[in-house]
Amino acid sequence: MPQRGHRATKSYDARFVEQALAIQDVDPRDAHSLGYTARILTIATLPHRAQPGDHYERQNGGYRLIVQAMPGAGLPFGSYPRLLLSWLATEIVRTRRRELELGRSMAQFLDGLGLSRSGGRAASSPEGRARSAGTIWRLRRQIVSLFGARFVLHHVGNTREGVEILPIGDRIQLWAGEGGLSGTAFPSSVCVSEPFYEHVLRGPVPVDLRALRALKRSPLALDLYTWLTHRAFVQQQGGRAATAVPWSALQVQFGADYPLDSRGRADFKKAFLLAYRRVQLVYPAAHLDDQGSTLIVRPSVPHVRARRAALTV
């Protein structure tokens, strides 16, 4: 008899393929799904899973991302902060405002992110087994973690060195109780910081919001999709040929949860290639070749073609 988890996985895979085909058939502008994300997510990535401590670093060539968590809030991790940063970037580009309205209920905001609605915090069952927290509670925690964190982007180039301090927001006002599922008289809102606002507008990365929603179960797939479409733009603008990237460098950039040893490298490579296969279903033009110790990034077209030069290299 098939296991329940097996049936759920098959159902998810069927929905994913259906979503991928719809993405291929309809342009994001026609589907009202043109969105953006912050360029910082194409440079270095956030943790995939919960991390101990309040300090986190990722390296990508001459760039180093440093995240310092607010005491007690924990580091932002998983798909939610990635979806939140994309939502913030999309609204910044659309409204040209720092004060952004989340909506009159958590249900409305969850729908906008493409997330299902469930409430409650993590708890234990009478048998002692852990119950997972609902989307309401997890999203609220990740909003607080993201806005409470301090982001620093350190860049060392051939002729100059720079530090960009990027607090995400100056202020947040969230729904009370279980998240205001039924709506409130006053909408929740966020005020993004001036440095983050300027960072987004200097180089917003166009994405298809349907692709983000389809890939939301895998933080690594979200990271890879964003990186590949931005990389395609960089190669296209610079007339660059295929690029060879060492797997060791990719692990330092993307592999937040994998140890830097031979077993960790093998596990990361396996997870990366699995994520790539999922990304390629929604973004067929993305073309990578595994050459053993290196990954070849072939020239391709960006997933969302910019109508004007909105990106920065």
Coordinates of N, CA and C in Angstrom, one line a residue, residues 31-257:
A31 N 0.9 37.3 -17.8 CA 0.4 36.6 -16.7 C 0.3 37.5 -15.4
H32 N 0.8 38.8 -15.6 CA 0.8 39.7 -14.4 C 1.7 39.1 -13.3
S33 N 2.8 38.5 -13.7 CA 3.7 37.9 -12.8 C 5.1 38.4 -12.8
L34 N 5.3 39.6 -13.4 CA 6.6 40.2 -13.5 C 7.0 40.7 -12.1
G35 N 8.1 40.2 -11.5 CA 8.5 40.6 -10.2 C 10.0 40.9 -10.3
Y36 N 10.5 41.2 -9.1 CA 12.0 41.6 -9.0 C 12.5 41.0 -7.7
T37 N 13.8 40.9 -7.6 CA 14.4 40.5 -6.3 C 15.6 41.4 -6.2
A38 N 16.2 41.4 -5.0 CA 17.3 42.2 -4.7 C 18.6 41.6 -5.2
R39 N 19.5 42.4 -5.7 CA 20.7 41.8 -6.3 C 21.6 41.1 -5.3
I40 N 21.4 41.5 -4.0 CA 22.2 40.9 -3.0 C 22.0 39.3 -2.9
L41 N 20.8 38.9 -3.3 CA 20.5 37.4 -3.3 C 21.2 36.7 -4.5
T42 N 21.7 37.5 -5.5 CA 22.5 36.8 -6.6 C 24.0 36.8 -6.2
I43 N 24.4 37.5 -5.2 CA 25.8 37.6 -4.8 C 26.1 36.5 -3.8
A44 N 25.3 36.4 -2.8 CA 25.5 35.4 -1.7 C 24.1 35.0 -1.2
T45 N 24.1 33.8 -0.5 CA 22.8 33.3 -0.1 C 22.6 33.2 1.4
L46 N 21.3 33.2 1.8 CA 21.0 33.0 3.2 C 21.0 31.6 3.6
P47 N 21.0 31.2 4.9 CA 20.9 29.8 5.3 C 19.7 29.1 4.7
H48 N 19.8 27.8 4.4 CA 18.7 27.1 4.0 C 17.8 26.6 5.2
R49 N 18.5 26.3 6.3 CA 17.9 25.8 7.5 C 18.2 26.6 8.7
A50 N 17.6 26.4 9.8 CA 17.9 27.2 11.0 C 19.3 27.0 11.4
Q51 N 20.0 28.1 11.8 CA 21.4 28.0 12.2 C 21.6 28.4 13.6
P52 N 22.5 27.8 14.3 CA 22.9 28.2 15.7 C 23.6 29.5 15.7
G53 N 23.5 30.3 16.7 CA 24.2 31.5 16.8 C 23.5 32.7 16.1
D54 N 24.2 33.8 16.2 CA 23.6 35.1 15.6 C 24.5 35.6 14.5
H55 N 25.5 34.9 14.0 CA 26.4 35.4 13.0 C 26.5 34.4 11.8
Y56 N 26.5 34.9 10.6 CA 26.5 34.1 9.4 C 27.2 34.8 8.3
E57 N 28.1 34.0 7.5 CA 28.8 34.6 6.4 C 28.8 33.7 5.2
R58 N 28.8 34.3 4.0 CA 28.9 33.6 2.8 C 29.9 34.4 1.9
Q59 N 30.7 33.6 1.1 CA 31.7 34.2 0.2 C 31.4 33.9 -1.3
N60 N 31.6 34.9 -2.1 CA 31.4 34.7 -3.6 C 32.5 35.6 -4.3
G61 N 33.6 35.0 -4.5 CA 34.7 35.7 -5.1 C 35.2 36.8 -4.2
G62 N 35.2 38.0 -4.7 CA 35.6 39.2 -3.9 C 34.5 39.7 -3.0
Y63 N 33.3 39.1 -3.0 CA 32.2 39.6 -2.2 C 32.0 38.7 -1.0
R64 N 31.7 39.3 0.2 CA 31.4 38.6 1.4 C 30.2 39.1 2.0
L65 N 29.2 38.3 2.2 CA 27.9 38.7 2.9 C 28.0 38.3 4.3
I66 N 27.8 39.3 5.2 CA 27.7 39.0 6.7 C 26.4 39.4 7.2
V67 N 25.7 38.5 7.9 CA 24.4 38.7 8.5 C 24.5 38.6 10.0
Q68 N 24.1 39.6 10.7 CA 24.1 39.6 12.2 C 22.7 39.7 12.6
A69 N 22.3 38.7 13.4 CA 20.9 38.6 13.8 C 20.6 39.5 15.0
M70 N 19.4 39.9 15.2 CA 18.9 40.6 16.4 C 18.9 39.5 17.5
P71 N 19.4 39.9 18.7 CA 19.4 38.9 19.8 C 18.0 38.3 20.0
G72 N 17.9 37.0 20.1 CA 16.6 36.4 20.4 C 15.8 36.1 19.2
A73 N 16.1 36.7 18.0 CA 15.2 36.6 16.8 C 15.7 35.5 15.9
G74 N 17.0 35.1 16.0 CA 17.6 34.1 15.1 C 17.9 34.7 13.8
L75 N 18.7 33.9 13.0 CA 19.0 34.3 11.6 C 17.9 33.9 10.7
P76 N 17.6 34.8 9.7 CA 16.6 34.4 8.7 C 17.1 33.2 7.9
F77 N 16.2 32.3 7.6 CA 16.5 31.1 6.9 C 15.4 30.5 6.1
G78 N 15.7 29.7 5.1 CA 14.7 29.0 4.3 C 14.1 29.8 3.2
S79 N 12.9 29.4 2.7 CA 12.3 30.0 1.6 C 11.6 31.3 1.9
Y80 N 11.1 31.5 3.1 CA 10.3 32.6 3.5 C 11.1 34.0 3.3
P81 N 12.3 34.1 3.9 CA 13.0 35.4 3.7 C 13.3 35.7 2.2
R82 N 13.5 34.7 1.4 CA 13.8 34.8 0.0 C 12.5 35.4 -0.7
L83 N 11.4 34.8 -0.4 CA 10.1 35.3 -0.9 C 9.8 36.7 -0.4
L84 N 10.1 36.9 0.8 CA 9.8 38.3 1.4 C 10.7 39.3 0.7
L85 N 12.0 39.0 0.5 CA 12.9 40.0 -0.2 C 12.4 40.2 -1.6
S86 N 11.9 39.2 -2.3 CA 11.4 39.4 -3.6 C 10.2 40.3 -3.6
W87 N 9.3 40.0 -2.6 CA 8.1 40.9 -2.5 C 8.4 42.3 -2.2
L88 N 9.4 42.5 -1.3 CA 9.8 43.9 -1.0 C 10.4 44.6 -2.3
A89 N 11.3 43.9 -3.0 CA 11.9 44.5 -4.2 C 10.8 44.8 -5.2
T90 N 9.9 43.9 -5.4 CA 8.8 44.1 -6.4 C 8.0 45.3 -6.1
E91 N 7.6 45.5 -4.8 CA 6.8 46.6 -4.4 C 7.6 47.9 -4.5
I92 N 8.9 47.9 -4.2 CA 9.8 49.0 -4.3 C 9.8 49.5 -5.7
V93 N 10.0 48.6 -6.6 CA 10.1 49.0 -8.1 C 8.7 49.5 -8.5
R94 N 7.7 48.8 -8.1 CA 6.3 49.2 -8.5 C 5.9 50.5 -8.0
T95 N 6.1 50.8 -6.7 CA 5.5 52.0 -6.1 C 6.5 53.1 -5.9
R96 N 7.8 52.8 -6.0 CA 8.9 53.8 -5.7 C 8.7 54.5 -4.3
R97 N 8.3 53.6 -3.4 CA 8.0 54.1 -2.0 C 8.8 53.2 -1.0
R98 N 9.2 53.8 0.1 CA 9.8 53.0 1.2 C 8.7 52.4 2.1
E99 N 7.6 53.1 2.3 CA 6.5 52.6 3.2 C 5.6 51.7 2.3
L100 N 5.6 50.4 2.7 CA 4.9 49.4 1.9 C 3.8 48.7 2.8
E101 N 2.6 48.5 2.2 CA 1.5 47.9 2.9 C 1.4 46.4 2.7
L102 N 1.4 45.7 3.8 CA 1.3 44.2 3.7 C -0.1 43.7 3.4
G103 N -1.1 44.5 3.7 CA -2.5 44.1 3.6 C -3.2 44.1 4.9
R104 N -4.5 43.9 4.9 CA -5.3 44.0 6.1 C -5.4 42.6 6.8
S105 N -4.8 41.6 6.3 CA -4.8 40.3 7.0 C -3.6 39.5 6.6
M106 N -3.2 38.6 7.5 CA -2.2 37.6 7.1 C -2.6 36.8 5.9
A107 N -3.8 36.4 5.9 CA -4.3 35.6 4.8 C -4.1 36.2 3.4
Q108 N -4.4 37.5 3.4 CA -4.2 38.3 2.1 C -2.7 38.3 1.8
F109 N -1.8 38.5 2.7 CA -0.4 38.5 2.5 C 0.2 37.2 2.1
L110 N -0.3 36.1 2.8 CA 0.1 34.7 2.4 C -0.3 34.4 1.0
D111 N -1.5 34.8 0.6 CA -1.9 34.6 -0.8 C -1.0 35.3 -1.8
G112 N -0.6 36.5 -1.4 CA 0.3 37.2 -2.3 C 1.7 36.6 -2.5
L113 N 2.1 35.9 -1.5 CA 3.4 35.1 -1.5 C 3.2 33.7 -2.1
G114 N 2.0 33.3 -2.4 CA 1.8 32.0 -2.9 C 1.9 30.9 -1.8
L115 N 1.6 31.3 -0.6 CA 1.8 30.3 0.5 C 0.4 29.9 1.0
S116 N 0.3 28.7 1.5 CA -1.0 28.2 2.0 C -1.2 28.8 3.4
R117 N -2.4 28.7 3.9 CA -2.7 29.3 5.3 C -2.9 28.2 6.3
S118 N -2.1 28.3 7.3 CA -2.2 27.4 8.5 C -1.7 28.2 9.7
G119 N -2.3 27.9 10.9 CA -1.9 28.7 12.1 C -1.2 27.8 13.1
G120 N -0.8 28.5 14.2 CA -0.2 27.7 15.3 C 1.3 27.7 15.3
R121 N 1.9 27.7 16.5 CA 3.3 27.6 16.6 C 3.7 26.2 16.8
A122 N 5.0 25.9 16.7 CA 5.5 24.5 16.9 C 5.2 24.0 18.3
A123 N 4.8 22.7 18.4 CA 4.5 22.2 19.6 C 4.7 20.7 19.6
S124 N 4.5 20.0 20.7 CA 4.7 18.6 20.8 C 3.3 17.9 20.9
S125 N 3.2 16.7 20.3 CA 2.0 16.0 20.4 C 2.0 15.2 21.7
P126 N 0.8 14.7 22.1 CA 0.8 13.9 23.4 C 1.8 12.7 23.4
E127 N 2.1 12.2 22.2 CA 3.1 11.1 22.1 C 4.5 11.6 22.1
G128 N 4.7 12.9 22.2 CA 6.1 13.5 22.3 C 6.7 13.8 20.9
R129 N 6.0 13.6 19.8 CA 6.5 13.9 18.5 C 6.3 15.4 18.2
A130 N 7.3 16.0 17.6 CA 7.2 17.5 17.3 C 6.2 17.7 16.2
R131 N 5.4 18.7 16.4 CA 4.5 19.2 15.3 C 5.1 20.4 14.7
S132 N 5.0 20.5 13.4 CA 5.6 21.7 12.7 C 4.7 22.9 12.9
A133 N 5.3 24.0 12.9 CA 4.5 25.3 13.0 C 3.8 25.6 11.7
G134 N 2.7 26.3 11.9 CA 1.9 26.7 10.7 C 2.6 27.9 9.9
T135 N 2.1 28.1 8.7 CA 2.7 29.1 7.9 C 2.6 30.5 8.5
I136 N 1.5 30.8 9.3 CA 1.3 32.1 9.9 C 2.4 32.4 10.9
W137 N 2.6 31.4 11.8 CA 3.6 31.6 12.8 C 5.0 31.7 12.2
R138 N 5.3 30.8 11.3 CA 6.7 30.8 10.7 C 6.9 32.0 9.9
L139 N 5.9 32.5 9.1 CA 6.2 33.7 8.4 C 6.4 34.9 9.3
R140 N 5.6 35.0 10.3 CA 5.8 36.1 11.3 C 7.2 36.1 11.9
R141 N 7.7 34.9 12.3 CA 9.0 34.8 12.8 C 10.1 35.2 11.8
Q142 N 9.9 34.8 10.6 CA 10.9 35.2 9.5 C 10.9 36.7 9.2
I143 N 9.7 37.3 9.2 CA 9.6 38.7 9.0 C 10.4 39.4 10.1
V144 N 10.2 39.0 11.4 CA 10.9 39.7 12.5 C 12.4 39.4 12.4
S145 N 12.8 38.2 12.0 CA 14.2 37.8 11.9 C 14.9 38.7 10.7
L146 N 14.2 38.8 9.6 CA 14.7 39.5 8.5 C 14.9 41.0 8.8
F147 N 13.8 41.6 9.4 CA 13.9 43.0 9.6 C 14.8 43.3 10.8
G148 N 15.0 42.4 11.7 CA 15.9 42.6 12.8 C 17.4 42.4 12.5
A149 N 17.7 41.7 11.4 CA 19.0 41.4 11.0 C 19.8 42.6 10.4
R150 N 21.1 42.6 10.5 CA 21.9 43.6 9.9 C 22.7 42.9 8.8
F151 N 22.6 43.4 7.6 CA 23.3 42.8 6.4 C 24.5 43.7 6.1
V152 N 25.6 43.1 5.9 CA 26.8 43.8 5.5 C 27.4 43.2 4.2
L153 N 27.6 43.9 3.2 CA 28.2 43.4 1.9 C 29.6 44.0 1.8
H154 N 30.6 43.2 1.9 CA 32.0 43.6 1.8 C 32.6 43.1 0.5
H155 N 33.1 44.1 -0.2 CA 33.7 43.8 -1.6 C 35.1 44.2 -1.7
V156 N 36.0 43.3 -2.1 CA 37.4 43.6 -2.3 C 37.7 43.4 -3.8
G157 N 38.0 44.5 -4.6 CA 38.3 44.3 -6.0 C 39.8 44.5 -6.2
N158 N 40.1 44.6 -7.5 CA 41.5 44.8 -7.9 C 42.0 46.2 -7.5
T159 N 41.2 47.2 -7.6 CA 41.6 48.6 -7.3 C 40.9 49.3 -6.2
R160 N 39.8 48.7 -5.6 CA 39.1 49.3 -4.6 C 38.5 48.3 -3.6
E161 N 38.1 48.8 -2.5 CA 37.5 48.0 -1.5 C 36.3 48.8 -0.9
G162 N 35.1 48.1 -0.7 CA 33.9 48.8 -0.3 C 33.1 48.0 0.7
V163 N 32.4 48.7 1.6 CA 31.5 48.1 2.5 C 30.1 48.7 2.4
E164 N 29.1 47.9 2.2 CA 27.7 48.4 2.1 C 26.9 47.8 3.2
I165 N 26.4 48.7 4.1 CA 25.6 48.2 5.3 C 24.1 48.3 4.9
L166 N 23.4 47.2 4.9 CA 22.1 47.1 4.4 C 21.1 46.6 5.5
P167 N 20.7 47.4 6.4 CA 19.5 47.0 7.2 C 18.3 46.9 6.3
I168 N 17.5 45.9 6.4 CA 16.4 45.7 5.5 C 15.3 46.8 5.7
G169 N 15.0 47.0 7.0 CA 13.9 48.0 7.3 C 14.1 48.8 8.5
D170 N 13.4 49.9 8.5 CA 13.4 50.8 9.7 C 12.3 50.5 10.7
R171 N 11.2 49.9 10.2 CA 10.1 49.8 11.0 C 9.1 48.7 10.5
I172 N 8.5 47.9 11.3 CA 7.4 47.0 10.9 C 6.3 47.1 11.9
Q173 N 5.1 46.9 11.3 CA 3.9 46.9 12.1 C 3.1 45.6 11.7
L174 N 3.0 44.6 12.5 CA 2.4 43.3 12.1 C 1.0 43.1 12.8
W175 N 0.3 42.2 12.1 CA -1.0 41.9 12.7 C -0.9 41.3 14.1
A176 N -1.9 41.4 14.9 CA -1.9 40.9 16.2 C -2.4 39.5 16.2
G177 N -2.3 38.8 17.4 CA -2.8 37.5 17.6 C -2.3 36.5 16.6
E178 N -3.2 35.6 16.1 CA -2.8 34.5 15.2 C -2.5 35.0 13.8
G179 N -2.4 36.4 13.6 CA -2.0 36.9 12.3 C -3.1 37.6 11.6
G180 N -4.2 37.9 12.3 CA -5.2 38.7 11.6 C -5.8 38.0 10.4
L181 N -6.1 36.7 10.6 CA -6.6 36.0 9.4 C -7.9 36.6 8.9
S182 N -8.7 37.1 9.8 CA -10.0 37.6 9.3 C -10.0 39.1 8.9
G183 N -8.8 39.7 9.0 CA -8.7 41.1 8.6 C -8.8 42.0 9.8
T184 N -8.2 43.2 9.7 CA -8.1 44.2 10.8 C -8.5 45.5 10.2
A185 N -8.8 46.5 11.1 CA -9.2 47.8 10.6 C -7.9 48.5 10.1
F186 N -6.8 48.2 10.5 CA -5.5 48.9 10.1 C -4.6 47.9 9.5
P187 N -4.2 48.2 8.2 CA -3.3 47.2 7.5 C -1.9 47.2 8.2
S188 N -1.2 46.1 8.1 CA 0.2 46.0 8.5 C 1.0 46.6 7.5
S189 N 2.2 47.1 7.9 CA 3.1 47.8 7.0 C 4.5 47.6 7.4
V190 N 5.4 47.9 6.4 CA 6.8 47.9 6.7 C 7.4 49.2 6.1
C191 N 8.4 49.7 6.7 CA 9.2 50.8 6.1 C 10.6 50.3 5.8
V192 N 11.0 50.1 4.6 CA 12.3 49.6 4.3 C 13.3 50.7 4.5
S193 N 14.5 50.4 4.8 CA 15.6 51.4 5.0 C 16.0 52.1 3.7
E194 N 16.5 53.3 3.9 CA 17.0 54.0 2.7 C 18.1 53.3 2.0
P195 N 19.1 52.7 2.7 CA 20.1 51.9 2.0 C 19.6 50.7 1.2
F196 N 18.6 50.0 1.8 CA 18.1 48.8 1.0 C 17.2 49.3 -0.1
Y197 N 16.4 50.4 0.0 CA 15.6 50.9 -1.0 C 16.5 51.3 -2.2
E198 N 17.6 52.0 -1.9 CA 18.5 52.4 -3.0 C 19.2 51.2 -3.6
H199 N 19.6 50.2 -2.8 CA 20.2 49.0 -3.3 C 19.3 48.3 -4.4
V200 N 18.0 48.2 -4.1 CA 17.1 47.6 -5.0 C 17.0 48.3 -6.3
L201 N 16.8 49.7 -6.2 CA 16.5 50.5 -7.4 C 17.8 50.6 -8.2
R202 N 19.0 50.4 -7.7 CA 20.2 50.5 -8.5 C 20.3 49.3 -9.4
G203 N 19.7 48.2 -9.1 CA 19.8 47.0 -9.9 C 18.9 45.9 -9.6
P204 N 17.5 46.2 -9.8 CA 16.6 45.1 -9.5 C 16.7 44.0 -10.5
V205 N 16.6 42.8 -10.0 CA 16.8 41.6 -10.9 C 15.4 41.1 -11.3
P206 N 15.0 41.2 -12.6 CA 13.6 40.7 -13.0 C 13.5 39.2 -12.8
V207 N 12.4 38.8 -12.2 CA 12.1 37.4 -12.1 C 10.6 37.1 -12.4
D208 N 10.3 35.9 -12.7 CA 8.9 35.5 -12.9 C 8.4 35.0 -11.5
L209 N 7.4 35.7 -11.0 CA 6.9 35.4 -9.6 C 6.3 34.0 -9.6
R210 N 5.8 33.5 -10.7 CA 5.3 32.1 -10.8 C 6.4 31.1 -10.6
A211 N 7.6 31.4 -11.1 CA 8.7 30.5 -10.9 C 9.1 30.4 -9.4
L212 N 9.1 31.6 -8.8 CA 9.4 31.6 -7.3 C 8.4 30.7 -6.6
R213 N 7.1 30.9 -6.9 CA 6.1 30.1 -6.2 C 6.2 28.6 -6.5
A214 N 6.6 28.3 -7.7 CA 6.7 26.9 -8.0 C 7.9 26.2 -7.3
L215 N 8.9 27.0 -7.1 CA 10.2 26.5 -6.5 C 10.3 26.7 -5.0
K216 N 9.2 27.2 -4.4 CA 9.3 27.7 -3.0 C 9.6 26.6 -2.0
R217 N 9.5 25.3 -2.3 CA 9.8 24.3 -1.4 C 11.3 24.1 -1.2
S218 N 12.1 24.6 -2.1 CA 13.5 24.4 -2.1 C 14.2 25.8 -2.1
P219 N 14.8 26.2 -0.9 CA 15.6 27.4 -0.9 C 16.7 27.4 -1.9
L220 N 17.4 26.2 -2.1 CA 18.5 26.1 -3.0 C 18.0 26.4 -4.4
A221 N 16.8 25.8 -4.8 CA 16.3 26.1 -6.1 C 15.9 27.5 -6.4
L222 N 15.4 28.2 -5.3 CA 15.1 29.6 -5.4 C 16.4 30.4 -5.7
D223 N 17.5 30.1 -4.9 CA 18.8 30.7 -5.1 C 19.3 30.5 -6.5
L224 N 19.2 29.3 -6.9 CA 19.8 28.9 -8.2 C 19.1 29.6 -9.4
Y225 N 17.7 29.7 -9.3 CA 16.9 30.3 -10.3 C 17.3 31.8 -10.4
T226 N 17.4 32.5 -9.3 CA 17.7 33.9 -9.3 C 19.1 34.1 -9.8
W227 N 20.1 33.3 -9.4 CA 21.5 33.4 -9.8 C 21.6 33.2 -11.3
L228 N 20.9 32.2 -11.8 CA 21.0 31.9 -13.3 C 20.5 33.0 -14.2
T229 N 19.3 33.5 -13.8 CA 18.7 34.5 -14.7 C 19.5 35.8 -14.6
H230 N 20.1 36.1 -13.5 CA 21.0 37.3 -13.4 C 22.3 37.0 -14.1
R231 N 22.8 35.8 -14.0 CA 24.1 35.5 -14.7 C 23.9 35.5 -16.2
A232 N 22.7 35.1 -16.7 CA 22.4 35.2 -18.1 C 22.5 36.6 -18.6
F233 N 21.9 37.5 -17.8 CA 21.9 38.9 -18.2 C 23.4 39.4 -18.2
V234 N 24.2 39.1 -17.2 CA 25.6 39.5 -17.2 C 26.3 39.0 -18.4
Q235 N 26.2 37.8 -18.8 CA 26.8 37.2 -19.9 C 26.4 37.9 -21.2
Q236 N 25.1 38.1 -21.3 CA 24.5 38.7 -22.5 C 25.0 40.2 -22.7
Q237 N 25.0 41.0 -21.6 CA 25.4 42.3 -21.6 C 26.9 42.5 -22.0
G238 N 27.7 41.5 -21.4 CA 29.1 41.6 -21.6 C 29.6 40.8 -22.8
G239 N 28.7 40.2 -23.5 CA 29.1 39.3 -24.6 C 30.1 38.2 -24.2
R240 N 29.9 37.7 -23.0 CA 30.8 36.7 -22.5 C 30.4 35.3 -23.0
A241 N 31.5 34.5 -23.1 CA 31.2 33.1 -23.5 C 30.9 32.3 -22.3
A242 N 30.9 31.0 -22.4 CA 30.7 30.1 -21.3 C 31.7 30.3 -20.2
T243 N 31.3 30.2 -18.9 CA 32.1 30.4 -17.8 C 32.3 29.1 -17.0
A244 N 33.5 28.8 -16.6 CA 33.7 27.7 -15.7 C 33.8 28.1 -14.3
V245 N 33.0 27.5 -13.4 CA 33.0 27.9 -12.0 C 33.3 26.6 -11.2
P246 N 34.4 26.6 -10.4 CA 34.7 25.5 -9.6 C 33.6 25.1 -8.6
W247 N 33.4 23.8 -8.5 CA 32.4 23.3 -7.5 C 32.7 23.8 -6.1
S248 N 34.0 23.9 -5.8 CA 34.4 24.3 -4.4 C 33.9 25.8 -4.2
A249 N 34.0 26.6 -5.2 CA 33.5 28.0 -5.1 C 32.0 28.0 -5.0
L250 N 31.3 27.2 -5.8 CA 29.8 27.1 -5.7 C 29.3 26.7 -4.3
Q251 N 30.1 25.8 -3.7 CA 29.7 25.3 -2.4 C 29.8 26.5 -1.3
V252 N 30.9 27.2 -1.4 CA 31.1 28.4 -0.5 C 30.0 29.4 -0.7
Q253 N 29.5 29.6 -2.0 CA 28.5 30.6 -2.3 C 27.1 30.1 -1.9
F254 N 26.8 28.8 -2.2 CA 25.4 28.3 -2.1 C 25.2 27.3 -1.0
G255 N 26.2 26.6 -0.6 CA 26.1 25.4 0.2 C 26.1 25.7 1.7
A256 N 25.2 26.5 2.2 CA 25.2 26.9 3.6 C 25.1 25.7 4.6
D257 N 24.5 24.6 4.2 CA 24.3 23.5 5.2 C 25.2 22.3 4.9

